[in-house]
Amino acid sequence: MAPALLRFYAKDWMADVMSKGKPTISIIGAGRLGTALAIALTSKSYPIRAVAARRAANARKAISLSALPSTTLALGADQLEQLPPSDLVLITTPDDAIAGIARTFAKLGRSARRRSTFLHTSGALSSAVLAPLAERGFHTGSLHPLISVSDPRAGAEALSGAFYCVEGDSVAVRSAKAIVRDLDGNAFTIKPESKALYHAAAVMASPHLVALFDLAVQMLVSCGLKPQEAQNVLTPLVQSTVNNLKQTSPEKALTGTFARGDVATVQRHLKALAPKQLAEALEIYKLLGLHSLQLAAQRGLDPKVATQIKIALKKT
Ligand SMILES: NC(=O)c1ccc[n+]([C@@H]2O[C@H](COP(=O)([O-])OP(=O)(O)OC[C@H]3O[C@@H](n4cnc5c(N)ncnc54)[C@H](OP(=O)(O)O)[C@@H]3O)[C@@H](O)[C@H]2O)c1
C-alpha cells in the first residue's frame, strides 16, 4: 500500500480507537456555540454523526470549520427526521427554537429505543422545556457553558476550563458532566426554577458589561478620541479590574472615586454627564454609583461621606 494511503487509513483507525467508549453525538444548531462545541468535542475524539442548522448550507460550513469527516451528515431544519441515531443530541439553537425542536423529536420518537439523551445549552431555560421528550422516554437536561462565544474557534478554546451549569435527570446530568470533564471544565448545579435568575446574572456580567464598556467608549469619543483609540485605552483598565476580581471580593476590588468617597469628584462627574447626548450614561452612572456606595460602605467608608454622595446622586 502507498505510504500516503497507509497514513490515511492509520489516521481513521486512530480516530476509531480514540473514540471508543465515547457517546455518539448530533448537534442541532450550527451557530457560534454549536460550532465551538463541534470543534472542542472533535478534538476530544467524540464521534459527531450529524450537524443541523436552519439552512443545511450553514451546517456544512460548521462541519468544514470543525474539520469533521466528510461522512458527517449536514441537515436543514426541515430534515431533522434524517438525524442518525445518536447517544447524545445537543440542541444549540436560539432559546426560542428549543421547545419546537423538542416537540418535533418527540413526534418522531424513532430513536427512543436507544434511550438517547437530549441536552440543550440555554442559560435561561431549564430541562423542563424538553418535557415532550422526557414523556417519550428520552433523558433530558441542560448544559450551559458560562462563557461568551462570539467566534467558534476562540469559543472552542474558551470551552476548555470553563464553568458549566448542569441540570436535568440523573442520566442526562451524568452525560453532561462527562463532557465537562473531557473539556477540562468544572460543573455546578442550580435549581431548575432559578435558571432565569441565574441567566440574568450571566447577562449582567457579560453582555451588560459590553454595553457599559460601549457607553464608556462613547464618553471618550465625546472627549475627542476616535472609537478604536477609546477602546484601546479602556481595555487594559477593564483587564486589570477583571484580574483584581479573580483574586479578591467585589468590595475589596472596588477602586476609585466611590471607594475613596471623593464627594467633589462625584459632583464634577455629574456636571460633565449633564449634556443631553450623555443622558443614558448619566442614569447608569447614578444607579451603579448607588451600588458602589454599598460596596464602599462594606469596606468602611465614612457614613457621613456616603450620605453626601447619595444626596448628590439622587438630586441630579
Ligand atoms: N454564544 C454564546 O456565547 C452562548 C454561550 C452559552 C450558551 N449559549 C446558548 O447556546 C444557544 C445558541 O446560541 P448561539 O449564540 O450559538 O446562537 P447562534 O449563533 O444564533 O446559532 C444558532 C444556530 O441555530 C440554528 N437554528 C435556528 N433555528 C433552528 C431550527 N429550528 N432547527 C435547527 N437549527 C436551527 C441556526 O441556523 P442557521 O445558521 O441556518 O441560521 C444557527 O446555526 C442558545 O441557547 C444560547 O443561549 C450561547
Tab-separated table of C-alpha atoms and ligand atoms in Angstrom:
chain	number	residue	atom	x	y	z
A	1	MET	CA	0.000	0.000	0.000
A	2	ALA	CA	1.292	3.519	-0.855
A	3	PRO	CA	2.611	5.396	2.243
A	4	ALA	CA	0.099	8.292	1.820
A	5	LEU	CA	-2.826	5.828	1.700
A	6	LEU	CA	-1.400	3.971	4.680
A	7	ARG	CA	-1.218	7.229	6.671
A	8	PHE	CA	-4.839	7.978	5.640
A	9	TYR	CA	-6.126	4.637	6.939
A	10	ALA	CA	-3.927	4.829	10.048
A	11	LYS	CA	-5.481	8.244	10.878
A	12	ASP	CA	-9.005	6.795	10.535
A	13	TRP	CA	-8.030	3.780	12.627
A	14	MET	CA	-6.534	6.026	15.343
A	15	ALA	CA	-9.704	8.177	15.385
A	16	ASP	CA	-11.782	4.984	15.778
A	17	VAL	CA	-9.609	3.762	18.664
A	18	MET	CA	-9.669	7.161	20.427
A	19	SER	CA	-13.458	7.479	20.154
A	20	LYS	CA	-14.120	4.046	21.692
A	21	GLY	CA	-16.416	4.423	24.684
A	22	LYS	CA	-17.388	7.996	23.812
A	23	PRO	CA	-21.075	8.620	23.100
A	24	THR	CA	-22.032	9.401	19.505
A	25	ILE	CA	-23.270	12.968	19.175
A	26	SER	CA	-25.537	15.004	16.887
A	27	ILE	CA	-25.623	18.788	17.135
A	28	ILE	CA	-28.770	20.763	16.275
A	29	GLY	CA	-27.733	24.398	15.804
A	30	ALA	CA	-24.559	25.267	13.913
A	31	GLY	CA	-24.011	28.817	15.124
A	32	ARG	CA	-21.406	30.223	17.486
A	33	LEU	CA	-21.766	27.750	20.360
A	34	GLY	CA	-22.795	24.705	18.271
A	35	THR	CA	-19.704	25.057	16.075
A	36	ALA	CA	-17.425	25.772	19.061
A	37	LEU	CA	-18.700	22.570	20.716
A	38	ALA	CA	-18.229	20.619	17.469
A	39	ILE	CA	-14.586	21.781	17.324
A	40	ALA	CA	-13.907	21.142	21.024
A	41	LEU	CA	-15.632	17.737	21.147
A	42	THR	CA	-13.945	16.573	17.928
A	43	SER	CA	-10.576	17.441	19.458
A	44	LYS	CA	-11.537	15.144	22.368
A	45	SER	CA	-12.380	12.297	19.943
A	46	TYR	CA	-16.177	12.433	20.344
A	47	PRO	CA	-17.712	10.933	17.187
A	48	ILE	CA	-20.064	13.561	15.754
A	49	ARG	CA	-22.600	11.955	13.432
A	50	ALA	CA	-24.592	14.965	12.211
A	51	VAL	CA	-24.864	18.743	12.427
A	52	ALA	CA	-28.142	20.552	11.690
A	53	ALA	CA	-28.950	24.236	11.183
A	54	ARG	CA	-31.924	26.159	9.853
A	55	ARG	CA	-30.233	26.017	6.469
A	56	ALA	CA	-28.232	22.879	5.586
A	57	ALA	CA	-25.543	25.074	3.957
A	58	ASN	CA	-24.732	26.544	7.384
A	59	ALA	CA	-24.457	23.045	8.868
A	60	ARG	CA	-21.981	22.192	6.086
A	61	LYS	CA	-19.934	25.303	6.941
A	62	ALA	CA	-19.769	24.236	10.589
A	63	ILE	CA	-18.707	20.712	9.594
A	64	SER	CA	-15.882	22.054	7.464
A	65	LEU	CA	-14.772	24.575	10.144
A	66	SER	CA	-14.671	21.767	12.722
A	67	ALA	CA	-12.617	19.530	10.380
A	68	LEU	CA	-15.212	16.770	10.808
A	69	PRO	CA	-15.091	13.803	8.416
A	70	SER	CA	-16.941	14.336	5.127
A	71	THR	CA	-19.268	11.496	6.177
A	72	THR	CA	-20.796	13.776	8.852
A	73	LEU	CA	-24.378	14.494	7.854
A	74	ALA	CA	-25.358	18.158	7.265
A	75	LEU	CA	-29.083	18.745	7.704
A	76	GLY	CA	-31.536	21.635	7.438
A	77	ALA	CA	-34.337	22.289	9.939
A	78	ASP	CA	-36.824	20.556	7.619
A	79	GLN	CA	-34.714	17.365	7.509
A	80	LEU	CA	-34.471	16.560	11.214
A	81	GLU	CA	-36.199	13.207	10.691
A	82	GLN	CA	-32.992	12.120	8.901
A	83	LEU	CA	-30.882	12.582	12.029
A	84	PRO	CA	-28.888	9.357	12.520
A	85	PRO	CA	-29.311	7.509	15.835
A	86	SER	CA	-27.006	9.176	18.380
A	87	ASP	CA	-26.383	8.588	22.080
A	88	LEU	CA	-26.450	12.316	22.727
A	89	VAL	CA	-28.251	15.151	20.916
A	90	LEU	CA	-27.033	18.660	21.738
A	91	ILE	CA	-29.559	21.410	20.989
A	92	THR	CA	-27.585	24.619	20.416
A	93	THR	CA	-30.269	26.689	18.668
A	94	PRO	CA	-31.561	30.065	19.934
A	95	ASP	CA	-33.663	29.621	23.097
A	96	ASP	CA	-36.964	30.246	21.275
A	97	ALA	CA	-36.440	27.285	18.897
A	98	ILE	CA	-35.759	24.664	21.616
A	99	ALA	CA	-39.386	23.831	22.538
A	100	GLY	CA	-40.325	23.349	18.856
A	101	ILE	CA	-37.361	21.043	18.288
A	102	ALA	CA	-38.292	19.009	21.379
A	103	ARG	CA	-41.834	18.619	20.016
A	104	THR	CA	-40.504	17.582	16.589
A	105	PHE	CA	-38.276	14.838	18.026
A	106	ALA	CA	-40.974	13.701	20.458
A	107	LYS	CA	-43.272	13.180	17.446
A	108	LEU	CA	-40.558	11.331	15.524
A	109	GLY	CA	-39.780	9.242	18.589
A	110	ARG	CA	-37.680	6.993	16.342
A	111	SER	CA	-34.562	6.519	18.445
A	112	ALA	CA	-36.383	6.249	21.792
A	113	ARG	CA	-35.396	2.602	21.922
A	114	ARG	CA	-31.765	3.756	22.122
A	115	ARG	CA	-32.670	5.873	25.171
A	116	SER	CA	-30.838	8.854	23.667
A	117	THR	CA	-30.119	11.856	25.849
A	118	PHE	CA	-31.036	15.389	24.789
A	119	LEU	CA	-29.153	18.342	26.273
A	120	HIS	CA	-29.814	21.973	25.380
A	121	THR	CA	-27.334	24.776	26.043
A	122	SER	CA	-29.650	27.631	27.017
A	123	GLY	CA	-28.777	29.517	30.182
A	124	ALA	CA	-32.270	30.874	30.794
A	125	LEU	CA	-34.308	27.690	30.250
A	126	SER	CA	-34.250	24.524	32.334
A	127	SER	CA	-34.611	20.955	31.102
A	128	ALA	CA	-38.391	21.410	31.597
A	129	VAL	CA	-38.543	22.821	28.054
A	130	LEU	CA	-37.652	19.304	26.855
A	131	ALA	CA	-40.689	17.765	28.654
A	132	PRO	CA	-42.231	16.315	25.427
A	133	LEU	CA	-39.024	14.276	25.006
A	134	ALA	CA	-38.918	13.172	28.656
A	135	GLU	CA	-42.510	11.957	28.255
A	136	ARG	CA	-41.379	9.773	25.335
A	137	GLY	CA	-38.662	8.146	27.460
A	138	PHE	CA	-35.639	10.203	26.424
A	139	HIS	CA	-33.243	11.520	29.042
A	140	THR	CA	-33.227	15.321	29.190
A	141	GLY	CA	-31.017	18.003	30.678
A	142	SER	CA	-29.259	21.296	30.097
A	143	LEU	CA	-25.570	22.100	29.815
A	144	HIS	CA	-24.782	25.814	29.854
A	145	PRO	CA	-21.170	26.942	29.444
A	146	LEU	CA	-20.689	30.180	31.354
A	147	ILE	CA	-18.576	31.839	28.665
A	148	SER	CA	-19.170	34.300	25.847
A	149	VAL	CA	-18.726	32.825	22.358
A	150	SER	CA	-18.604	35.328	19.511
A	151	ASP	CA	-16.239	33.298	17.308
A	152	PRO	CA	-16.427	29.463	17.133
A	153	ARG	CA	-12.649	28.846	17.121
A	154	ALA	CA	-11.908	31.161	20.045
A	155	GLY	CA	-15.051	29.757	21.698
A	156	ALA	CA	-13.740	26.192	21.374
A	157	GLU	CA	-10.622	27.245	23.296
A	158	ALA	CA	-12.649	29.085	25.929
A	159	LEU	CA	-14.791	25.960	26.498
A	160	SER	CA	-11.738	24.268	27.925
A	161	GLY	CA	-11.567	25.070	31.629
A	162	ALA	CA	-14.935	26.882	31.646
A	163	PHE	CA	-17.651	26.565	34.306
A	164	TYR	CA	-20.809	24.754	33.167
A	165	CYS	CA	-24.242	24.904	34.775
A	166	VAL	CA	-25.737	21.440	34.506
A	167	GLU	CA	-29.194	20.148	35.472
A	168	GLY	CA	-31.688	17.511	34.360
A	169	ASP	CA	-32.450	13.851	35.095
A	170	SER	CA	-29.659	11.758	36.606
A	171	VAL	CA	-28.606	10.079	33.334
A	172	ALA	CA	-28.555	13.411	31.475
A	173	VAL	CA	-26.550	15.066	34.263
A	174	ARG	CA	-24.043	12.175	34.184
A	175	SER	CA	-23.619	12.574	30.385
A	176	ALA	CA	-23.266	16.354	30.721
A	177	LYS	CA	-20.672	16.015	33.485
A	178	ALA	CA	-18.662	13.534	31.395
A	179	ILE	CA	-18.474	16.118	28.588
A	180	VAL	CA	-17.472	18.840	31.056
A	181	ARG	CA	-14.752	16.595	32.474
A	182	ASP	CA	-13.429	15.806	28.997
A	183	LEU	CA	-13.342	19.524	28.187
A	184	ASP	CA	-11.315	20.124	31.393
A	185	GLY	CA	-14.196	22.220	32.713
A	186	ASN	CA	-15.993	22.483	36.053
A	187	ALA	CA	-19.662	21.552	36.501
A	188	PHE	CA	-22.040	23.087	39.022
A	189	THR	CA	-25.796	22.791	39.513
A	190	ILE	CA	-28.616	25.178	40.396
A	191	LYS	CA	-32.333	24.565	40.930
A	192	PRO	CA	-34.187	24.442	37.566
A	193	GLU	CA	-36.597	27.163	38.763
A	194	SER	CA	-33.624	29.520	39.332
A	195	LYS	CA	-32.351	29.344	35.762
A	196	ALA	CA	-33.878	32.656	34.605
A	197	LEU	CA	-32.289	34.491	37.545
A	198	TYR	CA	-29.010	32.613	37.012
A	199	HIS	CA	-29.007	33.682	33.375
A	200	ALA	CA	-29.878	37.295	34.238
A	201	ALA	CA	-26.736	37.264	36.446
A	202	ALA	CA	-24.710	35.995	33.487
A	203	VAL	CA	-26.144	38.795	31.325
A	204	MET	CA	-25.115	41.360	33.966
A	205	ALA	CA	-21.551	40.012	33.995
A	206	SER	CA	-21.032	39.714	30.241
A	207	PRO	CA	-23.339	41.368	27.645
A	208	HIS	CA	-24.209	44.205	30.040
A	209	LEU	CA	-20.509	44.661	30.713
A	210	VAL	CA	-20.042	45.078	26.959
A	211	ALA	CA	-22.895	47.648	26.888
A	212	LEU	CA	-21.307	49.515	29.816
A	213	PHE	CA	-17.939	49.442	28.053
A	214	ASP	CA	-19.578	50.858	24.912
A	215	LEU	CA	-21.008	53.764	26.943
A	216	ALA	CA	-17.523	54.487	28.285
A	217	VAL	CA	-16.211	54.434	24.687
A	218	GLN	CA	-18.910	56.943	23.673
A	219	MET	CA	-17.937	59.189	26.595
A	220	LEU	CA	-14.292	59.160	25.468
A	221	VAL	CA	-15.399	59.870	21.899
A	222	SER	CA	-17.144	62.963	23.341
A	223	CYS	CA	-13.711	63.874	24.785
A	224	GLY	CA	-12.289	63.766	21.211
A	225	LEU	CA	-10.831	60.232	20.954
A	226	LYS	CA	-11.549	58.010	17.949
A	227	PRO	CA	-13.713	54.955	18.823
A	228	GLN	CA	-10.852	52.475	18.247
A	229	GLU	CA	-8.476	54.627	20.293
A	230	ALA	CA	-11.062	54.832	23.082
A	231	GLN	CA	-11.460	51.024	23.027
A	232	ASN	CA	-7.663	50.543	23.128
A	233	VAL	CA	-7.102	52.806	26.110
A	234	LEU	CA	-10.015	51.364	28.097
A	235	THR	CA	-9.251	47.662	27.546
A	236	PRO	CA	-6.253	47.440	29.945
A	237	LEU	CA	-8.385	49.175	32.601
A	238	VAL	CA	-11.077	46.501	32.244
A	239	GLN	CA	-8.433	43.775	32.150
A	240	SER	CA	-6.806	44.978	35.394
A	241	THR	CA	-10.241	45.141	37.053
A	242	VAL	CA	-11.021	41.566	35.986
A	243	ASN	CA	-7.604	40.487	37.311
A	244	ASN	CA	-8.428	42.085	40.677
A	245	LEU	CA	-11.787	40.293	40.716
A	246	LYS	CA	-10.033	36.973	40.130
A	247	GLN	CA	-8.152	37.484	43.371
A	248	THR	CA	-10.476	39.251	45.734
A	249	SER	CA	-14.109	40.063	46.599
A	250	PRO	CA	-16.014	42.892	44.829
A	251	GLU	CA	-15.831	45.216	47.859
A	252	LYS	CA	-12.045	44.794	48.042
A	253	ALA	CA	-11.644	45.027	44.234
A	254	LEU	CA	-13.572	48.341	44.129
A	255	THR	CA	-11.175	51.221	43.494
A	256	GLY	CA	-11.627	54.870	42.527
A	257	THR	CA	-13.927	57.724	43.408
A	258	PHE	CA	-16.639	55.793	45.293
A	259	ALA	CA	-14.177	53.589	47.201
A	260	ARG	CA	-12.341	56.733	48.364
A	261	GLY	CA	-15.502	58.770	48.956
A	262	ASP	CA	-14.419	61.757	46.803
A	263	VAL	CA	-17.580	63.870	47.043
A	264	ALA	CA	-16.329	66.766	44.910
A	265	THR	CA	-15.199	64.396	42.149
A	266	VAL	CA	-18.644	62.770	42.007
A	267	GLN	CA	-20.135	66.261	41.638
A	268	ARG	CA	-17.696	67.018	38.782
A	269	HIS	CA	-18.675	63.751	37.059
A	270	LEU	CA	-22.380	64.565	37.344
A	271	LYS	CA	-21.796	68.006	35.815
A	272	ALA	CA	-19.738	66.502	32.965
A	273	LEU	CA	-22.522	63.995	32.263
A	274	ALA	CA	-25.241	66.693	32.185
A	275	PRO	CA	-25.350	67.257	28.351
A	276	LYS	CA	-28.422	65.739	26.704
A	277	GLN	CA	-26.459	63.297	24.490
A	278	LEU	CA	-25.000	61.689	27.646
A	279	ALA	CA	-28.392	61.244	29.392
A	280	GLU	CA	-28.240	57.421	29.230
A	281	ALA	CA	-24.706	57.341	30.642
A	282	LEU	CA	-25.792	59.715	33.453
A	283	GLU	CA	-28.670	57.449	34.521
A	284	ILE	CA	-26.447	54.366	34.559
A	285	TYR	CA	-23.659	56.240	36.376
A	286	LYS	CA	-26.111	57.227	39.120
A	287	LEU	CA	-27.633	53.739	39.514
A	288	LEU	CA	-24.292	51.945	39.607
A	289	GLY	CA	-22.915	54.726	41.830
A	290	LEU	CA	-25.504	53.825	44.474
A	291	HIS	CA	-24.381	50.198	44.367
A	292	SER	CA	-20.701	51.208	44.508
A	293	LEU	CA	-21.560	53.196	47.650
A	294	GLN	CA	-22.908	49.992	49.260
A	295	LEU	CA	-19.658	48.200	48.423
A	296	ALA	CA	-17.608	51.144	49.739
A	297	ALA	CA	-19.682	51.107	52.967
A	298	GLN	CA	-18.811	47.412	53.443
A	299	ARG	CA	-15.141	48.316	53.400
A	300	GLY	CA	-15.589	51.131	55.923
A	301	LEU	CA	-16.455	54.327	54.014
A	302	ASP	CA	-17.435	57.084	56.466
A	303	PRO	CA	-21.309	57.018	56.580
A	304	LYS	CA	-21.410	60.883	56.507
A	305	VAL	CA	-19.425	60.915	53.252
A	306	ALA	CA	-21.624	58.137	51.836
A	307	THR	CA	-24.745	60.190	52.640
A	308	GLN	CA	-23.293	63.294	50.901
A	309	ILE	CA	-22.591	61.271	47.752
A	310	LYS	CA	-26.024	59.642	47.853
A	311	ILE	CA	-27.705	63.079	48.070
A	312	ALA	CA	-25.635	64.327	45.091
A	313	LEU	CA	-26.595	61.246	43.027
A	314	LYS	CA	-30.284	61.482	43.869
A	315	LYS	CA	-30.768	65.213	43.276
A	316	THR	CA	-29.171	65.273	39.786
B	1	LIG	N1	-22.946	32.346	22.071
B	1	LIG	C1	-22.753	32.271	23.362
B	1	LIG	O1	-21.924	32.992	23.914
B	1	LIG	C2	-23.505	31.265	24.209
B	1	LIG	C3	-22.953	30.907	25.459
B	1	LIG	C4	-23.630	29.993	26.257
B	1	LIG	C5	-24.849	29.471	25.826
B	1	LIG	N2	-25.367	29.866	24.614
B	1	LIG	C6	-26.666	29.273	24.215
B	1	LIG	O2	-26.453	28.467	23.062
B	1	LIG	C7	-27.599	28.553	22.196
B	1	LIG	C8	-27.144	29.007	20.821
B	1	LIG	O3	-26.574	30.289	20.907
B	1	LIG	P1	-25.614	30.835	19.727
B	1	LIG	O4	-25.096	32.142	20.205
B	1	LIG	O5	-24.678	29.788	19.288
B	1	LIG	O6	-26.708	31.106	18.561
B	1	LIG	P2	-26.449	31.406	17.026
B	1	LIG	O7	-25.036	31.733	16.750
B	1	LIG	O8	-27.516	32.366	16.602
B	1	LIG	O9	-26.735	29.989	16.290
B	1	LIG	C9	-27.987	29.398	16.288
B	1	LIG	C10	-27.966	28.209	15.323
B	1	LIG	O10	-29.214	27.530	15.438
B	1	LIG	C11	-29.705	27.256	14.127
B	1	LIG	N3	-31.155	27.149	14.193
B	1	LIG	C12	-32.081	28.107	14.466
B	1	LIG	N4	-33.334	27.586	14.445
B	1	LIG	C13	-33.195	26.257	14.151
B	1	LIG	C14	-34.107	25.164	13.981
B	1	LIG	N5	-35.419	25.349	14.128
B	1	LIG	N6	-33.611	23.951	13.690
B	1	LIG	C15	-32.263	23.742	13.537
B	1	LIG	N7	-31.344	24.736	13.680
B	1	LIG	C16	-31.809	25.976	13.986
B	1	LIG	C17	-29.217	28.407	13.277
B	1	LIG	O11	-29.250	28.014	11.913
B	1	LIG	P3	-28.735	28.989	10.731
B	1	LIG	O12	-27.239	29.073	10.904
B	1	LIG	O13	-29.113	28.286	9.469
B	1	LIG	O14	-29.416	30.310	10.943
B	1	LIG	C18	-27.807	28.584	13.844
B	1	LIG	O15	-26.912	27.690	13.234
B	1	LIG	C19	-28.599	29.480	22.891
B	1	LIG	O16	-29.494	28.715	23.646
B	1	LIG	C20	-27.708	30.315	23.809
B	1	LIG	O17	-28.416	30.786	24.942
B	1	LIG	C21	-24.720	30.727	23.792
